[in-house]
PDB file of C-alpha atoms and ligand atoms in Angstrom:
ATOM      1  CA  MET A  26       8.332  -6.353   0.938  1.00  0.00           C
ATOM      2  CA  PRO A  27      11.994  -6.033  -0.048  1.00  0.00           C
ATOM      3  CA  PRO A  28      14.092  -4.259   2.600  1.00  0.00           C
ATOM      4  CA  VAL A  29      13.063  -0.607   2.907  1.00  0.00           C
ATOM      5  CA  LYS A  30      15.794   1.874   1.916  1.00  0.00           C
ATOM      6  CA  GLU A  31      17.515   3.370   4.966  1.00  0.00           C
ATOM      7  CA  GLU A  32      16.283   6.896   4.148  1.00  0.00           C
ATOM      8  CA  PHE A  33      12.615   5.795   4.411  1.00  0.00           C
ATOM      9  CA  VAL A  34      12.818   3.722   7.616  1.00  0.00           C
ATOM     10  CA  SER A  35      12.057   6.685   9.888  1.00  0.00           C
ATOM     11  CA  LYS A  36       8.916   7.424   7.850  1.00  0.00           C
ATOM     12  CA  LEU A  37       7.388   3.984   8.357  1.00  0.00           C
ATOM     13  CA  ILE A  38       4.263   3.502  10.450  1.00  0.00           C
ATOM     14  CA  ASP A  39       4.983   0.107  11.980  1.00  0.00           C
ATOM     15  CA  GLY A  40       1.663  -1.760  12.036  1.00  0.00           C
ATOM     16  CA  LYS A  41       3.291  -4.903  13.382  1.00  0.00           C
ATOM     17  CA  ALA A  42       4.601  -3.086  16.464  1.00  0.00           C
ATOM     18  CA  ILE A  43       1.361  -1.145  17.064  1.00  0.00           C
ATOM     19  CA  ALA A  44      -0.774  -4.288  16.634  1.00  0.00           C
ATOM     20  CA  ALA A  45       1.510  -6.091  19.108  1.00  0.00           C
ATOM     21  CA  GLU A  46       0.918  -3.255  21.601  1.00  0.00           C
ATOM     22  CA  ILE A  47      -2.881  -3.540  21.195  1.00  0.00           C
ATOM     23  CA  ASN A  48      -2.653  -7.315  21.482  1.00  0.00           C
ATOM     24  CA  ARG A  49      -0.740  -6.974  24.756  1.00  0.00           C
ATOM     25  CA  GLU A  50      -3.677  -4.884  25.995  1.00  0.00           C
ATOM     26  CA  ASN A  51      -6.077  -7.542  24.647  1.00  0.00           C
ATOM     27  CA  ALA A  52      -4.200 -10.369  26.400  1.00  0.00           C
ATOM     28  CA  ALA A  53      -4.222  -8.432  29.676  1.00  0.00           C
ATOM     29  CA  GLU A  54      -7.992  -7.878  29.356  1.00  0.00           C
ATOM     30  CA  ALA A  55      -8.560 -11.568  28.564  1.00  0.00           C
ATOM     31  CA  ALA A  56      -6.535 -12.528  31.645  1.00  0.00           C
ATOM     32  CA  ALA A  57      -8.538 -10.123  33.829  1.00  0.00           C
ATOM     33  CA  ILE A  58     -11.797 -11.584  32.433  1.00  0.00           C
ATOM     34  CA  ALA A  59     -10.622 -15.143  33.129  1.00  0.00           C
ATOM     35  CA  LYS A  60      -9.896 -14.127  36.719  1.00  0.00           C
ATOM     36  CA  GLU A  61     -13.173 -12.302  37.269  1.00  0.00           C
ATOM     37  CA  TYR A  62     -15.588 -14.587  35.409  1.00  0.00           C
ATOM     38  CA  GLY A  63     -13.706 -17.894  35.033  1.00  0.00           C
ATOM     39  CA  ALA A  64     -14.598 -17.633  31.326  1.00  0.00           C
ATOM     40  CA  SER A  65     -13.058 -16.527  28.032  1.00  0.00           C
ATOM     41  CA  PRO A  66     -14.373 -14.320  25.244  1.00  0.00           C
ATOM     42  CA  GLY A  67     -15.240 -16.661  22.348  1.00  0.00           C
ATOM     43  CA  LEU A  68     -14.966 -16.012  18.612  1.00  0.00           C
ATOM     44  CA  ALA A  69     -16.547 -18.171  15.888  1.00  0.00           C
ATOM     45  CA  VAL A  70     -15.043 -17.863  12.426  1.00  0.00           C
ATOM     46  CA  VAL A  71     -17.126 -19.273   9.587  1.00  0.00           C
ATOM     47  CA  LEU A  72     -15.447 -20.094   6.287  1.00  0.00           C
ATOM     48  CA  VAL A  73     -17.554 -21.151   3.319  1.00  0.00           C
ATOM     49  CA  GLY A  74     -15.531 -22.728   0.526  1.00  0.00           C
ATOM     50  CA  LYS A  75     -11.817 -22.908  -0.155  1.00  0.00           C
ATOM     51  CA  ASP A  76     -10.656 -19.440  -1.200  1.00  0.00           C
ATOM     52  CA  PRO A  77      -6.891 -19.666  -0.473  1.00  0.00           C
ATOM     53  CA  ALA A  78      -6.527 -16.100   0.858  1.00  0.00           C
ATOM     54  CA  SER A  79      -9.577 -16.576   3.121  1.00  0.00           C
ATOM     55  CA  GLN A  80      -8.102 -19.827   4.465  1.00  0.00           C
ATOM     56  CA  VAL A  81      -4.941 -17.956   5.452  1.00  0.00           C
ATOM     57  CA  TYR A  82      -6.902 -15.096   7.099  1.00  0.00           C
ATOM     58  CA  VAL A  83      -9.167 -17.473   9.027  1.00  0.00           C
ATOM     59  CA  ALA A  84      -6.194 -19.530  10.266  1.00  0.00           C
ATOM     60  CA  SER A  85      -4.427 -16.397  11.525  1.00  0.00           C
ATOM     61  CA  LYS A  86      -7.555 -15.217  13.388  1.00  0.00           C
ATOM     62  CA  VAL A  87      -7.884 -18.580  15.167  1.00  0.00           C
ATOM     63  CA  LYS A  88      -4.161 -18.602  15.991  1.00  0.00           C
ATOM     64  CA  LYS A  89      -4.316 -15.087  17.445  1.00  0.00           C
ATOM     65  CA  CYS A  90      -7.230 -16.095  19.708  1.00  0.00           C
ATOM     66  CA  ALA A  91      -5.134 -18.935  21.136  1.00  0.00           C
ATOM     67  CA  GLU A  92      -2.141 -16.627  21.659  1.00  0.00           C
ATOM     68  CA  LEU A  93      -4.204 -14.073  23.584  1.00  0.00           C
ATOM     69  CA  GLY A  94      -6.241 -16.493  25.701  1.00  0.00           C
ATOM     70  CA  LEU A  95      -9.510 -16.225  23.758  1.00  0.00           C
ATOM     71  CA  TYR A  96     -11.688 -19.231  22.930  1.00  0.00           C
ATOM     72  CA  SER A  97     -12.346 -19.827  19.238  1.00  0.00           C
ATOM     73  CA  GLU A  98     -14.276 -22.138  16.952  1.00  0.00           C
ATOM     74  CA  LYS A  99     -13.616 -22.524  13.245  1.00  0.00           C
ATOM     75  CA  ILE A 100     -16.581 -23.737  11.199  1.00  0.00           C
ATOM     76  CA  VAL A 101     -15.815 -24.749   7.630  1.00  0.00           C
ATOM     77  CA  LEU A 102     -18.642 -25.311   5.154  1.00  0.00           C
ATOM     78  CA  PRO A 103     -18.121 -26.750   1.666  1.00  0.00           C
ATOM     79  CA  GLU A 104     -17.973 -24.571  -1.462  1.00  0.00           C
ATOM     80  CA  SER A 105     -21.400 -26.043  -2.361  1.00  0.00           C
ATOM     81  CA  ALA A 106     -23.064 -24.950   0.925  1.00  0.00           C
ATOM     82  CA  THR A 107     -26.574 -23.538   0.560  1.00  0.00           C
ATOM     83  CA  GLN A 108     -27.868 -20.237   1.922  1.00  0.00           C
ATOM     84  CA  GLN A 109     -29.982 -22.180   4.409  1.00  0.00           C
ATOM     85  CA  GLU A 110     -26.968 -24.128   5.694  1.00  0.00           C
ATOM     86  CA  VAL A 111     -24.985 -20.944   6.282  1.00  0.00           C
ATOM     87  CA  LEU A 112     -27.967 -19.271   7.986  1.00  0.00           C
ATOM     88  CA  ASP A 113     -28.450 -22.349  10.200  1.00  0.00           C
ATOM     89  CA  VAL A 114     -24.812 -22.135  11.344  1.00  0.00           C
ATOM     90  CA  VAL A 115     -25.155 -18.415  12.123  1.00  0.00           C
ATOM     91  CA  ARG A 116     -28.396 -18.922  14.069  1.00  0.00           C
ATOM     92  CA  SER A 117     -26.875 -21.739  16.074  1.00  0.00           C
ATOM     93  CA  LEU A 118     -23.872 -19.503  16.944  1.00  0.00           C
ATOM     94  CA  ASN A 119     -26.257 -16.677  17.900  1.00  0.00           C
ATOM     95  CA  GLY A 120     -27.670 -19.013  20.568  1.00  0.00           C
ATOM     96  CA  ASN A 121     -24.314 -20.396  21.737  1.00  0.00           C
ATOM     97  CA  PRO A 122     -23.361 -18.824  25.105  1.00  0.00           C
ATOM     98  CA  ALA A 123     -19.647 -19.690  24.655  1.00  0.00           C
ATOM     99  CA  ILE A 124     -19.533 -17.522  21.525  1.00  0.00           C
ATOM    100  CA  HIS A 125     -19.497 -13.726  21.846  1.00  0.00           C
ATOM    101  CA  GLY A 126     -18.291 -12.835  18.347  1.00  0.00           C
ATOM    102  CA  ILE A 127     -19.293 -14.250  14.951  1.00  0.00           C
ATOM    103  CA  LEU A 128     -17.396 -13.586  11.745  1.00  0.00           C
ATOM    104  CA  VAL A 129     -18.356 -15.009   8.353  1.00  0.00           C
ATOM    105  CA  GLN A 130     -15.313 -14.655   6.136  1.00  0.00           C
ATOM    106  CA  SER A 131     -15.867 -12.582   3.017  1.00  0.00           C
ATOM    107  CA  PRO A 132     -16.191 -13.203   0.108  1.00  0.00           C
ATOM    108  CA  PRO A 133     -18.446 -16.294   0.244  1.00  0.00           C
ATOM    109  CA  PRO A 134     -19.180 -18.374  -2.897  1.00  0.00           C
ATOM    110  CA  PRO A 135     -21.569 -16.730  -5.384  1.00  0.00           C
ATOM    111  CA  GLN A 136     -24.695 -18.716  -4.399  1.00  0.00           C
ATOM    112  CA  ILE A 137     -24.563 -17.110  -0.923  1.00  0.00           C
ATOM    113  CA  ASP A 138     -26.390 -13.825  -0.334  1.00  0.00           C
ATOM    114  CA  GLU A 139     -23.772 -12.244   1.896  1.00  0.00           C
ATOM    115  CA  GLN A 140     -25.906  -9.359   3.155  1.00  0.00           C
ATOM    116  CA  ALA A 141     -28.688 -11.748   4.196  1.00  0.00           C
ATOM    117  CA  VAL A 142     -26.114 -13.751   6.185  1.00  0.00           C
ATOM    118  CA  ILE A 143     -24.801 -10.588   7.862  1.00  0.00           C
ATOM    119  CA  ASN A 144     -28.369  -9.529   8.681  1.00  0.00           C
ATOM    120  CA  ALA A 145     -28.876 -12.878  10.455  1.00  0.00           C
ATOM    121  CA  ILE A 146     -25.947 -12.319  12.855  1.00  0.00           C
ATOM    122  CA  ASP A 147     -26.994 -11.115  16.323  1.00  0.00           C
ATOM    123  CA  PRO A 148     -25.817  -7.443  16.260  1.00  0.00           C
ATOM    124  CA  ALA A 149     -24.358  -7.953  19.758  1.00  0.00           C
ATOM    125  CA  LYS A 150     -22.047 -10.647  18.271  1.00  0.00           C
ATOM    126  CA  ASP A 151     -21.253  -8.787  15.035  1.00  0.00           C
ATOM    127  CA  VAL A 152     -17.507  -8.336  15.609  1.00  0.00           C
ATOM    128  CA  ASP A 153     -16.970  -7.220  11.993  1.00  0.00           C
ATOM    129  CA  CYS A 154     -19.371  -4.286  12.562  1.00  0.00           C
ATOM    130  CA  PHE A 155     -21.088  -5.218   9.275  1.00  0.00           C
ATOM    131  CA  HIS A 156     -24.702  -5.548  10.551  1.00  0.00           C
ATOM    132  CA  PRO A 157     -26.990  -2.651   9.519  1.00  0.00           C
ATOM    133  CA  PHE A 158     -27.658  -1.892  13.212  1.00  0.00           C
ATOM    134  CA  ASN A 159     -23.948  -1.439  13.949  1.00  0.00           C
ATOM    135  CA  VAL A 160     -23.272   0.396  10.669  1.00  0.00           C
ATOM    136  CA  GLY A 161     -26.103   2.775  11.582  1.00  0.00           C
ATOM    137  CA  LYS A 162     -24.695   3.353  15.077  1.00  0.00           C
ATOM    138  CA  LEU A 163     -21.318   4.110  13.532  1.00  0.00           C
ATOM    139  CA  LEU A 164     -22.795   6.646  11.118  1.00  0.00           C
ATOM    140  CA  LEU A 165     -24.605   8.306  14.023  1.00  0.00           C
ATOM    141  CA  GLY A 166     -21.221   8.789  15.682  1.00  0.00           C
ATOM    142  CA  ASP A 167     -21.733   6.252  18.484  1.00  0.00           C
ATOM    143  CA  LEU A 168     -18.302   4.655  18.908  1.00  0.00           C
ATOM    144  CA  SER A 169     -19.129   3.039  22.242  1.00  0.00           C
ATOM    145  CA  GLY A 170     -19.433  -0.561  21.033  1.00  0.00           C
ATOM    146  CA  LEU A 171     -18.163  -2.778  18.241  1.00  0.00           C
ATOM    147  CA  LEU A 172     -15.999  -0.964  15.684  1.00  0.00           C
ATOM    148  CA  PRO A 173     -15.140  -1.806  12.064  1.00  0.00           C
ATOM    149  CA  CYS A 174     -11.877  -3.777  12.227  1.00  0.00           C
ATOM    150  CA  THR A 175      -9.768  -2.390   9.392  1.00  0.00           C
ATOM    151  CA  PRO A 176     -10.943   1.251   9.597  1.00  0.00           C
ATOM    152  CA  TRP A 177     -10.535   1.328  13.387  1.00  0.00           C
ATOM    153  CA  GLY A 178      -7.101  -0.228  12.868  1.00  0.00           C
ATOM    154  CA  VAL A 179      -6.237   2.735  10.622  1.00  0.00           C
ATOM    155  CA  ILE A 180      -7.470   5.193  13.279  1.00  0.00           C
ATOM    156  CA  GLN A 181      -5.275   3.432  15.845  1.00  0.00           C
ATOM    157  CA  LEU A 182      -2.239   3.580  13.518  1.00  0.00           C
ATOM    158  CA  LEU A 183      -2.729   7.342  13.235  1.00  0.00           C
ATOM    159  CA  GLU A 184      -3.379   7.912  16.955  1.00  0.00           C
ATOM    160  CA  ARG A 185      -0.496   5.785  18.162  1.00  0.00           C
ATOM    161  CA  SER A 186       1.837   7.506  15.661  1.00  0.00           C
ATOM    162  CA  GLY A 187       0.859  10.940  16.996  1.00  0.00           C
ATOM    163  CA  ILE A 188      -1.042  11.971  13.853  1.00  0.00           C
ATOM    164  CA  SER A 189      -4.310  13.812  14.462  1.00  0.00           C
ATOM    165  CA  PRO A 190      -6.866  13.892  11.611  1.00  0.00           C
ATOM    166  CA  ALA A 191      -8.608  16.974  13.084  1.00  0.00           C
ATOM    167  CA  GLY A 192      -9.102  19.654  10.436  1.00  0.00           C
ATOM    168  CA  LYS A 193      -7.060  17.677   7.879  1.00  0.00           C
ATOM    169  CA  HIS A 194      -8.219  16.702   4.427  1.00  0.00           C
ATOM    170  CA  ALA A 195      -8.485  12.911   4.447  1.00  0.00           C
ATOM    171  CA  VAL A 196      -8.933  11.356   1.009  1.00  0.00           C
ATOM    172  CA  ILE A 197     -10.155   7.760   0.889  1.00  0.00           C
ATOM    173  CA  LEU A 198      -9.720   5.748  -2.297  1.00  0.00           C
ATOM    174  CA  GLY A 199     -12.440   3.092  -2.442  1.00  0.00           C
ATOM    175  CA  ARG A 200     -16.082   2.972  -1.290  1.00  0.00           C
ATOM    176  CA  SER A 201     -16.382  -0.633  -0.076  1.00  0.00           C
ATOM    177  CA  ASN A 202     -18.613  -1.597   2.833  1.00  0.00           C
ATOM    178  CA  ILE A 203     -15.613  -3.185   4.604  1.00  0.00           C
ATOM    179  CA  VAL A 204     -13.193  -0.245   4.365  1.00  0.00           C
ATOM    180  CA  GLY A 205     -14.104   2.911   2.418  1.00  0.00           C
ATOM    181  CA  LYS A 206     -17.545   3.703   3.848  1.00  0.00           C
ATOM    182  CA  PRO A 207     -16.841   2.937   7.531  1.00  0.00           C
ATOM    183  CA  MET A 208     -13.446   4.692   7.221  1.00  0.00           C
ATOM    184  CA  ALA A 209     -15.248   7.841   6.084  1.00  0.00           C
ATOM    185  CA  ALA A 210     -17.731   7.559   8.972  1.00  0.00           C
ATOM    186  CA  LEU A 211     -14.929   7.311  11.549  1.00  0.00           C
ATOM    187  CA  LEU A 212     -12.857  10.168  10.144  1.00  0.00           C
ATOM    188  CA  MET A 213     -15.829  12.524   9.856  1.00  0.00           C
ATOM    189  CA  ALA A 214     -17.112  11.710  13.360  1.00  0.00           C
ATOM    190  CA  LYS A 215     -16.876  14.378  16.024  1.00  0.00           C
ATOM    191  CA  GLY A 216     -14.122  14.207  18.599  1.00  0.00           C
ATOM    192  CA  LYS A 217     -10.789  12.649  19.315  1.00  0.00           C
ATOM    193  CA  ASN A 218      -9.053  10.917  16.387  1.00  0.00           C
ATOM    194  CA  ALA A 219     -11.651  12.292  13.978  1.00  0.00           C
ATOM    195  CA  ASP A 220     -12.937  15.752  12.906  1.00  0.00           C
ATOM    196  CA  ALA A 221     -11.382  15.390   9.442  1.00  0.00           C
ATOM    197  CA  THR A 222     -12.719  16.818   6.192  1.00  0.00           C
ATOM    198  CA  VAL A 223     -13.329  13.665   4.175  1.00  0.00           C
ATOM    199  CA  THR A 224     -13.427  12.995   0.438  1.00  0.00           C
ATOM    200  CA  VAL A 225     -14.273   9.496  -0.820  1.00  0.00           C
ATOM    201  CA  CYS A 226     -13.028   8.707  -4.350  1.00  0.00           C
ATOM    202  CA  HIS A 227     -13.912   5.658  -6.434  1.00  0.00           C
ATOM    203  CA  SER A 228     -13.739   4.188  -9.932  1.00  0.00           C
ATOM    204  CA  ARG A 229     -16.064   6.868 -11.356  1.00  0.00           C
ATOM    205  CA  THR A 230     -14.254   9.836  -9.784  1.00  0.00           C
ATOM    206  CA  LYS A 231     -13.079  12.418 -12.319  1.00  0.00           C
ATOM    207  CA  ASN A 232      -9.695  14.125 -11.991  1.00  0.00           C
ATOM    208  CA  LEU A 233      -8.652  11.672  -9.284  1.00  0.00           C
ATOM    209  CA  ALA A 234      -5.012  12.820  -9.094  1.00  0.00           C
ATOM    210  CA  GLU A 235      -6.101  16.432  -8.628  1.00  0.00           C
ATOM    211  CA  ILE A 236      -8.057  15.358  -5.558  1.00  0.00           C
ATOM    212  CA  THR A 237      -5.430  13.019  -4.131  1.00  0.00           C
ATOM    213  CA  ARG A 238      -2.826  15.778  -4.444  1.00  0.00           C
ATOM    214  CA  THR A 239      -4.852  17.824  -1.940  1.00  0.00           C
ATOM    215  CA  ALA A 240      -4.828  15.017   0.659  1.00  0.00           C
ATOM    216  CA  ASP A 241      -3.114  15.555   4.004  1.00  0.00           C
ATOM    217  CA  ILE A 242      -3.962  11.938   4.806  1.00  0.00           C
ATOM    218  CA  LEU A 243      -4.420   9.494   1.922  1.00  0.00           C
ATOM    219  CA  ILE A 244      -6.013   6.101   2.564  1.00  0.00           C
ATOM    220  CA  ALA A 245      -5.823   3.672  -0.336  1.00  0.00           C
ATOM    221  CA  ALA A 246      -8.279   0.757  -0.409  1.00  0.00           C
ATOM    222  CA  VAL A 247      -8.918  -0.041  -4.060  1.00  0.00           C
ATOM    223  CA  GLY A 248      -7.318  -3.476  -4.451  1.00  0.00           C
ATOM    224  CA  LYS A 249      -5.080  -2.426  -7.358  1.00  0.00           C
ATOM    225  CA  PRO A 250      -1.350  -3.098  -6.960  1.00  0.00           C
ATOM    226  CA  GLY A 251       0.768   0.069  -7.004  1.00  0.00           C
ATOM    227  CA  PHE A 252      -2.211   2.256  -8.049  1.00  0.00           C
ATOM    228  CA  VAL A 253      -1.103   5.403  -6.172  1.00  0.00           C
ATOM    229  CA  LYS A 254       2.017   6.890  -7.784  1.00  0.00           C
ATOM    230  CA  GLY A 255       4.333   9.626  -6.566  1.00  0.00           C
ATOM    231  CA  ASP A 256       2.823  12.257  -8.863  1.00  0.00           C
ATOM    232  CA  MET A 257      -0.594  11.721  -7.198  1.00  0.00           C
ATOM    233  CA  VAL A 258       0.476  12.965  -3.740  1.00  0.00           C
ATOM    234  CA  LYS A 259       1.797  16.178  -2.246  1.00  0.00           C
ATOM    235  CA  GLU A 260       4.909  16.628  -0.120  1.00  0.00           C
ATOM    236  CA  GLY A 261       4.284  15.802   3.531  1.00  0.00           C
ATOM    237  CA  VAL A 262       1.262  13.534   3.011  1.00  0.00           C
ATOM    238  CA  VAL A 263       0.526  10.704   5.451  1.00  0.00           C
ATOM    239  CA  VAL A 264      -0.191   7.548   3.439  1.00  0.00           C
ATOM    240  CA  ILE A 265      -2.111   4.557   4.757  1.00  0.00           C
ATOM    241  CA  ASP A 266      -2.053   1.601   2.370  1.00  0.00           C
ATOM    242  CA  VAL A 267      -4.919  -0.833   3.012  1.00  0.00           C
ATOM    243  CA  GLY A 268      -4.252  -2.879  -0.142  1.00  0.00           C
ATOM    244  CA  ILE A 269      -3.083  -6.487   0.070  1.00  0.00           C
ATOM    245  CA  ASN A 270      -2.436  -7.704  -3.482  1.00  0.00           C
ATOM    246  CA  ARG A 271      -0.554 -10.849  -4.446  1.00  0.00           C
ATOM    247  CA  VAL A 272       1.547 -10.305  -7.586  1.00  0.00           C
ATOM    248  CA  PRO A 273       3.931 -12.577  -9.525  1.00  0.00           C
ATOM    249  CA  ASP A 274       7.593 -12.245  -8.536  1.00  0.00           C
ATOM    250  CA  PRO A 275       9.937 -14.824 -10.066  1.00  0.00           C
ATOM    251  CA  SER A 276      12.690 -13.790  -7.617  1.00  0.00           C
ATOM    252  CA  ALA A 277      10.548 -14.633  -4.539  1.00  0.00           C
ATOM    253  CA  PRO A 278      10.696 -18.170  -3.072  1.00  0.00           C
ATOM    254  CA  LYS A 279       6.935 -18.696  -3.622  1.00  0.00           C
ATOM    255  CA  GLY A 280       6.966 -17.001  -7.027  1.00  0.00           C
ATOM    256  CA  THR A 281       4.643 -14.269  -5.700  1.00  0.00           C
ATOM    257  CA  ARG A 282       4.784 -11.436  -3.189  1.00  0.00           C
ATOM    258  CA  LEU A 283       2.351  -9.093  -1.460  1.00  0.00           C
ATOM    259  CA  VAL A 284       2.136  -5.459  -2.493  1.00  0.00           C
ATOM    260  CA  GLY A 285      -0.167  -2.636  -1.503  1.00  0.00           C
ATOM    261  CA  ASP A 286      -2.265  -0.191  -3.518  1.00  0.00           C
ATOM    262  CA  VAL A 287       0.550   2.353  -3.197  1.00  0.00           C
ATOM    263  CA  ASP A 288       3.690   2.398  -5.315  1.00  0.00           C
ATOM    264  CA  PHE A 289       5.986   2.667  -2.289  1.00  0.00           C
ATOM    265  CA  ASP A 290       9.147   3.609  -4.193  1.00  0.00           C
ATOM    266  CA  SER A 291       7.672   6.701  -5.867  1.00  0.00           C
ATOM    267  CA  VAL A 292       5.375   7.780  -2.967  1.00  0.00           C
ATOM    268  CA  ALA A 293       7.686   7.291   0.060  1.00  0.00           C
ATOM    269  CA  PRO A 294      10.128  10.087  -0.941  1.00  0.00           C
ATOM    270  CA  LYS A 295       7.278  12.652  -0.748  1.00  0.00           C
ATOM    271  CA  ALA A 296       5.427  11.210   2.268  1.00  0.00           C
ATOM    272  CA  ALA A 297       5.905  12.377   5.859  1.00  0.00           C
ATOM    273  CA  ARG A 298       4.750   8.958   7.106  1.00  0.00           C
ATOM    274  CA  ILE A 299       3.731   5.794   5.221  1.00  0.00           C
ATOM    275  CA  THR A 300       2.613   2.252   6.056  1.00  0.00           C
ATOM    276  CA  PRO A 301       4.456  -0.683   4.496  1.00  0.00           C
ATOM    277  CA  VAL A 302       2.781  -3.752   2.960  1.00  0.00           C
ATOM    278  CA  PRO A 303       3.008  -6.219   4.567  1.00  0.00           C
ATOM    279  CA  GLY A 304       3.390  -5.045   8.166  1.00  0.00           C
ATOM    280  CA  GLY A 305       1.164  -1.962   8.014  1.00  0.00           C
ATOM    281  CA  VAL A 306      -2.624  -2.156   8.203  1.00  0.00           C
ATOM    282  CA  GLY A 307      -2.815  -5.971   7.921  1.00  0.00           C
ATOM    283  CA  PRO A 308      -1.878  -6.903  11.526  1.00  0.00           C
ATOM    284  CA  MET A 309      -4.164  -4.143  12.867  1.00  0.00           C
ATOM    285  CA  THR A 310      -7.338  -5.728  11.507  1.00  0.00           C
ATOM    286  CA  ILE A 311      -6.899  -8.850  13.632  1.00  0.00           C
ATOM    287  CA  ALA A 312      -5.905  -6.837  16.711  1.00  0.00           C
ATOM    288  CA  VAL A 313      -9.190  -4.882  16.471  1.00  0.00           C
ATOM    289  CA  LEU A 314     -11.148  -8.098  15.867  1.00  0.00           C
ATOM    290  CA  MET A 315      -9.753  -9.447  19.154  1.00  0.00           C
ATOM    291  CA  ARG A 316     -10.612  -6.137  20.863  1.00  0.00           C
ATOM    292  CA  ASN A 317     -14.186  -6.387  19.529  1.00  0.00           C
ATOM    293  CA  THR A 318     -14.573  -9.971  20.767  1.00  0.00           C
ATOM    294  CA  ILE A 319     -13.511  -8.865  24.262  1.00  0.00           C
ATOM    295  CA  CYS A 320     -15.857  -5.876  24.022  1.00  0.00           C
ATOM    296  CA  ALA A 321     -18.762  -8.183  22.999  1.00  0.00           C
ATOM    297  CA  PHE A 322     -17.993 -10.471  25.961  1.00  0.00           C
ATOM    298  CA  LYS A 323     -18.052  -7.548  28.397  1.00  0.00           C
ATOM    299  CA  ALA A 324     -21.324  -6.226  26.970  1.00  0.00           C
ATOM    300  CA  SER A 325     -22.894  -9.691  27.333  1.00  0.00           C
ATOM    301  CA  MET A 326     -21.904  -9.757  31.025  1.00  0.00           C
ATOM    302  CA  LYS A 327     -23.536  -6.363  31.618  1.00  0.00           C
ATOM    303  CA  LYS A 328     -26.825  -7.678  30.195  1.00  0.00           C
ATOM    304  CA  LYS A 329     -26.975 -10.509  32.732  1.00  0.00           C
TER     305      LYS A 329
HETATM  306  N1  GUN B 406     -12.517 -10.452   4.175  1.00  0.00           N
HETATM  307  C1  GUN B 406     -11.547  -9.512   4.083  1.00  0.00           C
HETATM  308  N2  GUN B 406     -11.539  -8.725   5.185  1.00  0.00           N
HETATM  309  C2  GUN B 406     -12.527  -9.178   5.986  1.00  0.00           C
HETATM  310  C3  GUN B 406     -13.012  -8.773   7.265  1.00  0.00           C
HETATM  311  O1  GUN B 406     -12.536  -7.819   7.894  1.00  0.00           O
HETATM  312  N3  GUN B 406     -14.047  -9.509   7.763  1.00  0.00           N
HETATM  313  C4  GUN B 406     -14.613 -10.551   7.079  1.00  0.00           C
HETATM  314  N4  GUN B 406     -15.635 -11.196   7.631  1.00  0.00           N
HETATM  315  N5  GUN B 406     -14.186 -10.940   5.896  1.00  0.00           N
HETATM  316  C5  GUN B 406     -13.150 -10.260   5.351  1.00  0.00           C
END
């Protein structure tokens, strides 16, 4: 994003710095595992097709593994891959002892039944926390195992910025399986970093701005650039922008730039704290993915 005005700098929640802190913890854990077991947690990332954004995400996940001392495998299938081919790859990774986490990058091409692929992943290796078994555990309030990467990243941003959701009204914009639904489950759970009163809004919500104006914590995950405007929030709100939207910008070297779902310029003046895009939620997702891969490794050792 363009440089943030001086007056807003102190309001920023710095996702890059917090993700770096978590990744230092991850690297230390990976080093301790290498010492104790002479092995590394292993992540397999499966990419079907050539979606440019997915290619970038997959490359950064593999790079982060190398940086932190985790083993990784990238499996690329052609755009024309069949359901059976994708399922065969997943089943082979389920049986691969060097792999503790499996991630199939979303969205796959239209001929692939994504839920059927997720259902085929061994729940113990489901580092996205997308498998019905892990989603169910999450809804039951069991946070002991694998956690949803982006929503847990948001919880960590709040915790490590000293913001407690307890008793607050958290409004989530978006009801996706990747962000909105698991975000609601985490915030409404009992205990530390939770205990919020949660409202989930979506494309059919009436009087949206009336609801968002009552938010103490507003989490935007709708995939619409600049959707949340200043007149939709109250003074003192904490704003977490999950959106990553590429928009044309003739003044940028690439001709495009990334923006969030929040119109930063009109919302930041009213917000107590706000995440930037990029550099807010984005880096957190990968940090939690690495944490989950380490967690899956440790759980696999306990089973032996
Ligand atoms: N596509 C966008 N975000 C994600 C994610 O967290 N996991 C997977 N598998 N695909 C994604």
